[in-house]
Amino acid sequence: MKLWGSHLMKADPYHTPVLLHAAINGLITDPSGFYVDVTFGGGGHSQAILKKLNNGMLMALDQDSDAIDNSIDDKRFLLIRQNFRNIENILEANSYGLPIGVLADLGVSSFQFDNAKRGFSFRFDNDLDMRMNKDSSLSAYDLLNNYQEKELENLFTTFGDFKTVESKRLAKSIVAARSNGLLKTTFQLVSSIESLVPQKIRNQFLARVFQAIRIEVNQELTALVDFLNQLPRILKKEGVVSIITYHSLEDRLVKNFFRTGNCNGVLEKDFYGNTSKPFLAINKKPIIPESEEIKMNPRSRSAKLRIAKRI
Ligand SMILES: C[S@@+](CC[C@H](N)C(=O)[O-])C[C@H]1O[C@@H](n2cnc3c(N)ncnc32)[C@H](O)[C@@H]1O
């Protein structure tokens, strides 16, 4: 397997897998079973799953063509460039039946984040892009130059967790910059809002601005909701799902879904008042990385792993 991104220096791994053992150990209940890793990335989790299988099968998905270049040469493995929001159709189109285990390790890979050309980071100057799927029609440039001021404000509040007053100011500054034709690059975006950035928490503030835009560009939360809603239909009974999230918006959706079978977190009752839950959360509290892992891989610090069983 190629763990080294072709556009990066040799010393930079494509991605260091997070919570590797905890995510895989609970997942594999039958070494001859069929498994799906819906976020292949650099393939670290997929590689570990394959190690635990004997004559089982692993299908992996990623919407990014750069991730597809990391494919694993193994006859028990199939990698498909697809969005996991289409999981049910993908499984129907490939005749392996229903999986007994599904893994999702959400968000962006280190490769996407550290590759200046992808425009995900405020540390590098490049075109505003932030698309995980490079064929998608909406880039950060399109969004920032076309969304209404109110839409920008809303996305900063919802996805960046900014106060309304901060979101309003951010949206206003962006609209002013774009009307002067000054919103094409990541550094231009940073300059357009520089006067609003508290210097003591500069990096955290800018990270939230970029995260909010990235979530909207990639429709990350709607893709997650679509995926979760298909899980009860696509996972075999007794099958396990492991999901690693990196911020509270994602984690809340997963937590609610495992608890109640829907993303709102409200238990639905049938005509007779009975509730039916499709999942049993295996760990009541999310599993988080040990301090040792965070030291080795600081990007793991916000990770939360939740594991549930289909009942
Ligand atoms: C955190 S990385 C996964 C890293 C991987 N577990 C590893 O060990 O290298 C997330 C990956 O999921 C992909 N991804 C994110 N959202 C996706 C979606 N909705 N559909 C398909 N792939 C997605 C990204 O392109 C990225 O490569």
mmCIF file of C-alpha atoms and ligand atoms in Angstrom:
data_model
loop_
_atom_site.group_PDB
_atom_site.id
_atom_site.type_symbol
_atom_site.label_atom_id
_atom_site.label_comp_id
_atom_site.label_asym_id
_atom_site.label_seq_id
_atom_site.Cartn_x
_atom_site.Cartn_y
_atom_site.Cartn_z
ATOM 1 C CA MET A 1 0.000 0.000 0.000
ATOM 2 C CA LYS A 2 1.132 3.509 -0.746
ATOM 3 C CA LEU A 3 0.957 5.405 2.523
ATOM 4 C CA TRP A 4 2.937 8.319 1.175
ATOM 5 C CA GLY A 5 1.073 11.052 -0.672
ATOM 6 C CA SER A 6 2.544 11.533 -4.111
ATOM 7 C CA HIS A 7 2.371 15.346 -3.837
ATOM 8 C CA LEU A 8 4.060 15.496 -0.464
ATOM 9 C CA MET A 9 7.599 15.139 0.732
ATOM 10 C CA LYS A 10 8.584 11.574 1.596
ATOM 11 C CA ALA A 11 8.520 12.304 5.316
ATOM 12 C CA ASP A 12 4.808 13.165 5.390
ATOM 13 C CA PRO A 13 2.427 10.225 5.774
ATOM 14 C CA TYR A 14 -0.814 10.578 3.822
ATOM 15 C CA HIS A 15 -2.736 10.184 7.057
ATOM 16 C CA THR A 16 -2.093 8.711 10.505
ATOM 17 C CA PRO A 17 -5.116 6.603 11.480
ATOM 18 C CA VAL A 18 -6.817 7.731 14.691
ATOM 19 C CA LEU A 19 -8.043 5.398 17.475
ATOM 20 C CA LEU A 20 -6.965 2.539 15.260
ATOM 21 C CA HIS A 21 -7.193 -0.375 17.682
ATOM 22 C CA ALA A 22 -10.332 0.707 19.503
ATOM 23 C CA ALA A 23 -12.159 1.302 16.205
ATOM 24 C CA ILE A 24 -11.160 -2.028 14.668
ATOM 25 C CA ASN A 25 -11.273 -4.374 17.676
ATOM 26 C CA GLY A 26 -14.985 -3.910 18.331
ATOM 27 C CA LEU A 27 -15.799 -3.972 14.643
ATOM 28 C CA ILE A 28 -14.587 -7.390 13.572
ATOM 29 C CA THR A 29 -16.947 -10.063 14.889
ATOM 30 C CA ASP A 30 -16.427 -12.588 12.083
ATOM 31 C CA PRO A 31 -13.091 -12.853 10.226
ATOM 32 C CA SER A 32 -14.930 -14.372 7.249
ATOM 33 C CA GLY A 33 -17.509 -11.587 7.095
ATOM 34 C CA PHE A 34 -18.085 -8.675 4.722
ATOM 35 C CA TYR A 35 -17.030 -5.220 5.977
ATOM 36 C CA VAL A 36 -17.201 -1.666 4.649
ATOM 37 C CA ASP A 37 -14.835 1.233 5.436
ATOM 38 C CA VAL A 38 -16.717 4.250 4.082
ATOM 39 C CA THR A 39 -13.817 6.735 4.525
ATOM 40 C CA PHE A 40 -10.710 5.054 3.087
ATOM 41 C CA GLY A 41 -8.330 8.083 3.083
ATOM 42 C CA GLY A 42 -4.771 6.740 3.401
ATOM 43 C CA GLY A 43 -6.130 3.251 4.103
ATOM 44 C CA GLY A 44 -4.742 2.881 7.643
ATOM 45 C CA HIS A 45 -8.003 1.537 9.083
ATOM 46 C CA SER A 46 -8.661 -0.604 6.001
ATOM 47 C CA GLN A 47 -5.210 -2.149 6.263
ATOM 48 C CA ALA A 48 -5.862 -3.036 9.924
ATOM 49 C CA ILE A 49 -9.269 -4.556 9.058
ATOM 50 C CA LEU A 50 -7.709 -6.717 6.336
ATOM 51 C CA LYS A 51 -5.112 -7.969 8.833
ATOM 52 C CA LYS A 52 -7.937 -9.276 11.038
ATOM 53 C CA LEU A 53 -9.843 -11.005 8.234
ATOM 54 C CA ASN A 54 -9.070 -14.438 6.879
ATOM 55 C CA ASN A 55 -11.336 -15.103 3.925
ATOM 56 C CA GLY A 56 -13.556 -12.091 4.629
ATOM 57 C CA MET A 57 -14.072 -9.186 2.240
ATOM 58 C CA LEU A 58 -13.563 -5.443 2.646
ATOM 59 C CA MET A 59 -15.127 -2.773 0.472
ATOM 60 C CA ALA A 60 -13.920 0.809 0.962
ATOM 61 C CA LEU A 61 -15.244 4.135 -0.283
ATOM 62 C CA ASP A 62 -13.785 7.594 -0.634
ATOM 63 C CA GLN A 63 -15.040 10.519 -2.663
ATOM 64 C CA ASP A 64 -11.536 11.914 -3.206
ATOM 65 C CA SER A 65 -9.586 10.712 -6.240
ATOM 66 C CA ASP A 66 -6.298 11.312 -4.371
ATOM 67 C CA ALA A 67 -7.363 8.737 -1.755
ATOM 68 C CA ILE A 68 -8.137 6.242 -4.505
ATOM 69 C CA ASP A 69 -4.428 6.363 -5.474
ATOM 70 C CA ASN A 70 -3.678 4.660 -2.112
ATOM 71 C CA SER A 71 -5.600 1.504 -3.004
ATOM 72 C CA ILE A 72 -4.494 -1.798 -1.442
ATOM 73 C CA ASP A 73 -3.433 -4.667 -3.620
ATOM 74 C CA ASP A 74 -5.366 -7.539 -2.034
ATOM 75 C CA LYS A 75 -7.925 -9.811 -3.641
ATOM 76 C CA ARG A 76 -10.165 -9.438 -0.570
ATOM 77 C CA PHE A 77 -10.337 -5.663 -1.116
ATOM 78 C CA LEU A 78 -12.379 -3.370 -3.367
ATOM 79 C CA LEU A 79 -12.095 0.455 -3.369
ATOM 80 C CA ILE A 80 -14.805 2.596 -4.946
ATOM 81 C CA ARG A 81 -14.757 6.346 -5.501
ATOM 82 C CA GLN A 82 -18.136 7.285 -4.104
ATOM 83 C CA ASN A 83 -19.835 9.380 -1.470
ATOM 84 C CA PHE A 84 -20.942 7.333 1.519
ATOM 85 C CA ARG A 85 -24.320 9.052 1.411
ATOM 86 C CA ASN A 86 -25.084 6.600 -1.438
ATOM 87 C CA ILE A 87 -24.179 3.514 0.624
ATOM 88 C CA GLU A 88 -27.398 1.589 0.000
ATOM 89 C CA ASN A 89 -27.210 1.961 -3.782
ATOM 90 C CA ILE A 90 -23.511 1.114 -3.809
ATOM 91 C CA LEU A 91 -24.154 -2.101 -1.881
ATOM 92 C CA GLU A 92 -27.014 -3.001 -4.203
ATOM 93 C CA ALA A 93 -24.840 -2.460 -7.255
ATOM 94 C CA ASN A 94 -22.100 -4.745 -5.866
ATOM 95 C CA SER A 95 -23.305 -8.198 -4.969
ATOM 96 C CA TYR A 96 -21.575 -8.865 -1.640
ATOM 97 C CA GLY A 97 -24.779 -8.724 0.398
ATOM 98 C CA LEU A 98 -25.104 -6.785 3.651
ATOM 99 C CA PRO A 99 -22.023 -6.002 5.745
ATOM 100 C CA ILE A 100 -21.505 -7.301 9.303
ATOM 101 C CA GLY A 101 -19.366 -4.261 10.146
ATOM 102 C CA VAL A 102 -19.153 -0.657 8.934
ATOM 103 C CA LEU A 103 -16.488 1.908 9.824
ATOM 104 C CA ALA A 104 -16.660 5.674 9.257
ATOM 105 C CA ASP A 105 -13.758 7.980 10.159
ATOM 106 C CA LEU A 106 -15.264 11.340 9.305
ATOM 107 C CA GLY A 107 -13.830 14.647 8.157
ATOM 108 C CA VAL A 108 -10.725 15.418 6.130
ATOM 109 C CA SER A 109 -7.460 13.504 5.936
ATOM 110 C CA SER A 110 -4.088 15.048 6.832
ATOM 111 C CA PHE A 111 -3.205 14.852 3.161
ATOM 112 C CA GLN A 112 -6.202 16.990 2.182
ATOM 113 C CA PHE A 113 -5.479 19.400 4.986
ATOM 114 C CA ASP A 114 -1.728 19.703 4.405
ATOM 115 C CA ASN A 115 -1.851 19.859 0.639
ATOM 116 C CA ALA A 116 -1.780 23.568 -0.187
ATOM 117 C CA LYS A 117 -3.469 23.005 -3.536
ATOM 118 C CA ARG A 118 -6.653 21.705 -1.909
ATOM 119 C CA GLY A 119 -7.326 25.042 -0.186
ATOM 120 C CA PHE A 120 -8.484 23.544 3.153
ATOM 121 C CA SER A 121 -5.990 25.383 5.334
ATOM 122 C CA PHE A 122 -5.435 29.031 6.216
ATOM 123 C CA ARG A 123 -1.705 28.225 6.567
ATOM 124 C CA PHE A 124 -1.138 28.118 2.800
ATOM 125 C CA ASP A 125 -2.055 30.554 0.064
ATOM 126 C CA ASN A 126 -3.987 28.920 -2.703
ATOM 127 C CA ASP A 127 -7.247 29.033 -4.639
ATOM 128 C CA LEU A 128 -10.297 28.739 -2.434
ATOM 129 C CA ASP A 129 -11.365 25.167 -3.088
ATOM 130 C CA MET A 130 -11.986 22.804 -0.092
ATOM 131 C CA ARG A 131 -13.818 20.190 -2.174
ATOM 132 C CA MET A 132 -13.145 16.591 -1.113
ATOM 133 C CA ASN A 133 -14.685 15.506 -4.398
ATOM 134 C CA LYS A 134 -12.819 17.526 -7.039
ATOM 135 C CA ASP A 135 -15.712 17.002 -9.512
ATOM 136 C CA SER A 136 -18.256 18.602 -7.234
ATOM 137 C CA SER A 137 -19.736 21.807 -8.630
ATOM 138 C CA LEU A 138 -19.521 23.872 -5.407
ATOM 139 C CA SER A 139 -16.095 25.080 -4.293
ATOM 140 C CA ALA A 140 -15.291 27.467 -1.447
ATOM 141 C CA TYR A 141 -14.769 30.143 -4.118
ATOM 142 C CA ASP A 142 -18.303 29.629 -5.505
ATOM 143 C CA LEU A 143 -19.786 29.626 -2.050
ATOM 144 C CA LEU A 144 -18.002 32.753 -0.808
ATOM 145 C CA ASN A 145 -18.659 34.682 -3.990
ATOM 146 C CA ASN A 146 -22.302 33.693 -4.501
ATOM 147 C CA TYR A 147 -23.993 33.017 -1.187
ATOM 148 C CA GLN A 148 -26.203 35.804 0.153
ATOM 149 C CA GLU A 149 -24.836 37.657 3.171
ATOM 150 C CA LYS A 150 -27.530 36.051 5.358
ATOM 151 C CA GLU A 151 -26.610 32.559 4.129
ATOM 152 C CA LEU A 152 -22.963 33.205 5.005
ATOM 153 C CA GLU A 153 -23.968 34.469 8.426
ATOM 154 C CA ASN A 154 -26.059 31.341 9.037
ATOM 155 C CA LEU A 155 -23.310 28.960 8.086
ATOM 156 C CA PHE A 156 -20.829 30.641 10.422
ATOM 157 C CA THR A 157 -23.328 30.406 13.270
ATOM 158 C CA THR A 158 -24.355 26.821 12.574
ATOM 159 C CA PHE A 159 -21.121 25.198 11.458
ATOM 160 C CA GLY A 160 -18.509 27.474 13.061
ATOM 161 C CA ASP A 161 -20.289 27.932 16.386
ATOM 162 C CA PHE A 162 -19.825 31.717 16.180
ATOM 163 C CA LYS A 163 -22.089 34.109 18.065
ATOM 164 C CA THR A 164 -24.664 35.814 15.818
ATOM 165 C CA VAL A 165 -22.880 39.140 16.103
ATOM 166 C CA GLU A 166 -19.560 37.564 15.033
ATOM 167 C CA SER A 167 -21.203 35.715 12.130
ATOM 168 C CA LYS A 168 -22.846 38.922 10.929
ATOM 169 C CA ARG A 169 -19.510 40.740 10.935
ATOM 170 C CA LEU A 170 -17.739 37.880 9.163
ATOM 171 C CA ALA A 171 -20.416 37.719 6.457
ATOM 172 C CA LYS A 172 -20.365 41.504 5.994
ATOM 173 C CA SER A 173 -16.569 41.638 5.600
ATOM 174 C CA ILE A 174 -16.620 38.805 3.075
ATOM 175 C CA VAL A 175 -19.334 40.473 1.017
ATOM 176 C CA ALA A 176 -17.351 43.749 1.044
ATOM 177 C CA ALA A 177 -14.168 41.979 -0.131
ATOM 178 C CA ARG A 178 -15.887 40.105 -2.923
ATOM 179 C CA SER A 179 -17.548 43.222 -4.286
ATOM 180 C CA ASN A 180 -14.002 44.517 -4.857
ATOM 181 C CA GLY A 181 -13.072 41.265 -6.612
ATOM 182 C CA LEU A 182 -10.795 40.329 -3.713
ATOM 183 C CA LEU A 183 -11.924 36.867 -2.767
ATOM 184 C CA LYS A 184 -10.132 34.271 -4.835
ATOM 185 C CA THR A 185 -7.522 32.810 -2.491
ATOM 186 C CA THR A 186 -7.242 31.518 1.072
ATOM 187 C CA PHE A 187 -5.010 34.444 2.075
ATOM 188 C CA GLN A 188 -7.490 36.920 0.557
ATOM 189 C CA LEU A 189 -10.197 35.319 2.668
ATOM 190 C CA VAL A 190 -8.005 35.712 5.750
ATOM 191 C CA SER A 191 -7.251 39.385 4.891
ATOM 192 C CA SER A 192 -10.936 40.097 4.350
ATOM 193 C CA ILE A 193 -11.721 39.140 7.969
ATOM 194 C CA GLU A 194 -8.351 39.939 9.613
ATOM 195 C CA SER A 195 -9.707 42.924 11.554
ATOM 196 C CA LEU A 196 -12.253 40.629 13.241
ATOM 197 C CA VAL A 197 -9.769 37.959 14.313
ATOM 198 C CA PRO A 198 -8.803 38.060 18.024
ATOM 199 C CA GLN A 199 -4.986 37.772 17.939
ATOM 200 C CA LYS A 200 -4.782 35.674 21.121
ATOM 201 C CA ILE A 201 -6.872 32.903 19.559
ATOM 202 C CA ARG A 202 -6.017 33.598 15.926
ATOM 203 C CA ASN A 203 -5.522 29.970 14.841
ATOM 204 C CA GLN A 204 -8.610 28.615 16.590
ATOM 205 C CA PHE A 205 -10.758 31.439 15.199
ATOM 206 C CA LEU A 206 -9.537 30.959 11.630
ATOM 207 C CA ALA A 207 -9.868 27.171 11.986
ATOM 208 C CA ARG A 208 -13.546 27.640 12.846
ATOM 209 C CA VAL A 209 -14.089 29.967 9.874
ATOM 210 C CA PHE A 210 -12.462 27.463 7.507
ATOM 211 C CA GLN A 211 -14.262 24.517 9.115
ATOM 212 C CA ALA A 212 -17.656 26.175 8.670
ATOM 213 C CA ILE A 213 -16.985 26.802 4.973
ATOM 214 C CA ARG A 214 -15.626 23.281 4.465
ATOM 215 C CA ILE A 215 -18.670 21.654 6.082
ATOM 216 C CA GLU A 216 -20.965 23.578 3.745
ATOM 217 C CA VAL A 217 -18.853 22.978 0.603
ATOM 218 C CA ASN A 218 -18.857 19.239 1.214
ATOM 219 C CA GLN A 219 -22.369 19.046 2.666
ATOM 220 C CA GLU A 220 -20.764 17.027 5.437
ATOM 221 C CA LEU A 221 -23.654 16.953 7.876
ATOM 222 C CA THR A 222 -26.363 16.135 5.346
ATOM 223 C CA ALA A 223 -24.148 13.338 3.963
ATOM 224 C CA LEU A 224 -23.733 11.990 7.507
ATOM 225 C CA VAL A 225 -27.487 12.122 8.182
ATOM 226 C CA ASP A 226 -28.220 10.330 4.887
ATOM 227 C CA PHE A 227 -25.653 7.668 5.745
ATOM 228 C CA LEU A 228 -26.961 7.145 9.288
ATOM 229 C CA ASN A 229 -30.543 6.857 8.068
ATOM 230 C CA GLN A 230 -29.565 4.012 5.735
ATOM 231 C CA LEU A 231 -27.634 2.096 8.414
ATOM 232 C CA PRO A 232 -30.575 0.128 9.872
ATOM 233 C CA ARG A 233 -31.331 -1.196 6.374
ATOM 234 C CA ILE A 234 -27.788 -1.983 5.304
ATOM 235 C CA LEU A 235 -26.167 -3.459 8.419
ATOM 236 C CA LYS A 236 -26.745 -7.152 9.230
ATOM 237 C CA LYS A 237 -28.426 -7.952 12.560
ATOM 238 C CA GLU A 238 -25.749 -8.213 15.278
ATOM 239 C CA GLY A 239 -23.457 -6.221 12.984
ATOM 240 C CA VAL A 240 -21.317 -3.416 14.415
ATOM 241 C CA VAL A 241 -20.823 0.186 13.304
ATOM 242 C CA SER A 242 -17.839 2.273 14.492
ATOM 243 C CA ILE A 243 -17.899 5.999 13.830
ATOM 244 C CA ILE A 244 -15.102 8.465 14.611
ATOM 245 C CA THR A 245 -16.154 12.125 14.701
ATOM 246 C CA TYR A 246 -14.067 15.292 15.039
ATOM 247 C CA HIS A 247 -16.500 17.954 16.197
ATOM 248 C CA SER A 248 -19.616 18.226 18.310
ATOM 249 C CA LEU A 249 -22.016 18.702 15.378
ATOM 250 C CA GLU A 250 -21.063 15.302 13.973
ATOM 251 C CA ASP A 251 -20.863 13.618 17.357
ATOM 252 C CA ARG A 252 -24.337 14.802 18.380
ATOM 253 C CA LEU A 253 -25.882 13.278 15.241
ATOM 254 C CA VAL A 254 -24.151 9.933 15.815
ATOM 255 C CA LYS A 255 -24.977 9.882 19.529
ATOM 256 C CA ASN A 256 -28.658 10.676 18.883
ATOM 257 C CA PHE A 257 -28.867 8.095 16.147
ATOM 258 C CA PHE A 258 -27.407 5.289 18.238
ATOM 259 C CA ARG A 259 -29.681 6.185 21.150
ATOM 260 C CA THR A 260 -32.967 6.621 19.312
ATOM 261 C CA GLY A 261 -32.623 5.501 15.694
ATOM 262 C CA ASN A 262 -32.938 9.042 14.347
ATOM 263 C CA CYS A 263 -30.727 12.115 14.261
ATOM 264 C CA ASN A 264 -33.146 14.290 16.255
ATOM 265 C CA GLY A 265 -32.635 12.102 19.289
ATOM 266 C CA VAL A 266 -36.368 11.700 19.976
ATOM 267 C CA LEU A 267 -37.526 8.114 20.523
ATOM 268 C CA GLU A 268 -40.408 7.381 18.156
ATOM 269 C CA LYS A 269 -43.371 5.371 19.382
ATOM 270 C CA ASP A 270 -45.717 3.187 17.349
ATOM 271 C CA PHE A 271 -49.513 3.165 17.633
ATOM 272 C CA TYR A 272 -49.340 1.134 20.848
ATOM 273 C CA GLY A 273 -46.717 3.355 22.444
ATOM 274 C CA ASN A 274 -43.873 0.848 21.909
ATOM 275 C CA THR A 275 -40.455 2.142 21.012
ATOM 276 C CA SER A 276 -38.109 0.287 18.695
ATOM 277 C CA LYS A 277 -34.422 1.103 18.642
ATOM 278 C CA PRO A 278 -32.356 -0.280 15.768
ATOM 279 C CA PHE A 279 -29.023 0.074 17.650
ATOM 280 C CA LEU A 280 -27.531 -0.622 21.022
ATOM 281 C CA ALA A 281 -24.642 1.681 21.908
ATOM 282 C CA ILE A 282 -21.749 -0.526 23.019
ATOM 283 C CA ASN A 283 -19.929 2.271 24.821
ATOM 284 C CA LYS A 284 -22.169 4.676 26.711
ATOM 285 C CA LYS A 285 -19.476 7.362 26.615
ATOM 286 C CA PRO A 286 -17.419 7.989 23.500
ATOM 287 C CA ILE A 287 -13.913 6.520 23.391
ATOM 288 C CA ILE A 288 -11.277 9.255 23.125
ATOM 289 C CA PRO A 289 -7.555 9.012 22.371
ATOM 290 C CA GLU A 290 -5.054 8.450 25.192
ATOM 291 C CA SER A 291 -2.661 11.325 25.903
ATOM 292 C CA GLU A 292 0.102 9.271 24.253
ATOM 293 C CA GLU A 293 -1.788 9.175 20.939
ATOM 294 C CA ILE A 294 -2.528 12.905 21.126
ATOM 295 C CA LYS A 295 1.170 13.578 21.719
ATOM 296 C CA MET A 296 2.152 11.504 18.692
ATOM 297 C CA ASN A 297 -0.696 12.794 16.513
ATOM 298 C CA PRO A 298 -2.128 16.111 17.756
ATOM 299 C CA ARG A 299 -4.895 15.934 15.145
ATOM 300 C CA SER A 300 -6.427 13.062 17.073
ATOM 301 C CA ARG A 301 -7.196 15.352 20.028
ATOM 302 C CA SER A 302 -10.795 16.092 19.054
ATOM 303 C CA ALA A 303 -11.646 12.516 17.998
ATOM 304 C CA LYS A 304 -14.551 10.630 19.558
ATOM 305 C CA LEU A 305 -15.354 7.041 18.735
ATOM 306 C CA ARG A 306 -18.827 5.592 19.179
ATOM 307 C CA ILE A 307 -19.585 1.944 18.550
ATOM 308 C CA ALA A 308 -23.057 0.416 18.262
ATOM 309 C CA LYS A 309 -24.566 -2.950 17.481
ATOM 310 C CA ARG A 310 -27.540 -3.538 15.179
ATOM 311 C CA ILE A 311 -30.299 -5.255 17.168
HETATM 312 C C1 LIG B 1 -10.222 11.191 8.311
HETATM 313 S S1 LIG B 1 -9.990 10.636 6.682
HETATM 314 C C2 LIG B 1 -9.988 8.887 6.833
HETATM 315 C C3 LIG B 1 -8.657 8.336 7.135
HETATM 316 C C4 LIG B 1 -8.580 6.829 7.109
HETATM 317 N N1 LIG B 1 -9.391 6.222 8.117
HETATM 318 C C5 LIG B 1 -7.148 6.372 7.226
HETATM 319 O O1 LIG B 1 -6.858 5.530 8.086
HETATM 320 O O2 LIG B 1 -6.310 6.853 6.461
HETATM 321 C C6 LIG B 1 -11.530 10.914 5.947
HETATM 322 C C7 LIG B 1 -11.637 10.496 4.499
HETATM 323 O O3 LIG B 1 -13.014 10.352 4.213
HETATM 324 C C8 LIG B 1 -13.303 10.927 2.984
HETATM 325 N N2 LIG B 1 -14.695 11.369 3.053
HETATM 326 C C9 LIG B 1 -15.208 12.330 3.845
HETATM 327 N N3 LIG B 1 -16.525 12.443 3.646
HETATM 328 C C10 LIG B 1 -16.860 11.511 2.723
HETATM 329 C C11 LIG B 1 -18.075 11.127 2.109
HETATM 330 N N4 LIG B 1 -19.241 11.748 2.401
HETATM 331 N N5 LIG B 1 -18.058 10.114 1.225
HETATM 332 C C12 LIG B 1 -16.885 9.491 0.909
HETATM 333 N N6 LIG B 1 -15.701 9.831 1.434
HETATM 334 C C13 LIG B 1 -15.687 10.817 2.346
HETATM 335 C C14 LIG B 1 -12.319 12.043 2.800
HETATM 336 O O4 LIG B 1 -12.109 12.293 1.426
HETATM 337 C C15 LIG B 1 -11.078 11.500 3.508
HETATM 338 O O5 LIG B 1 -10.218 10.861 2.597
#
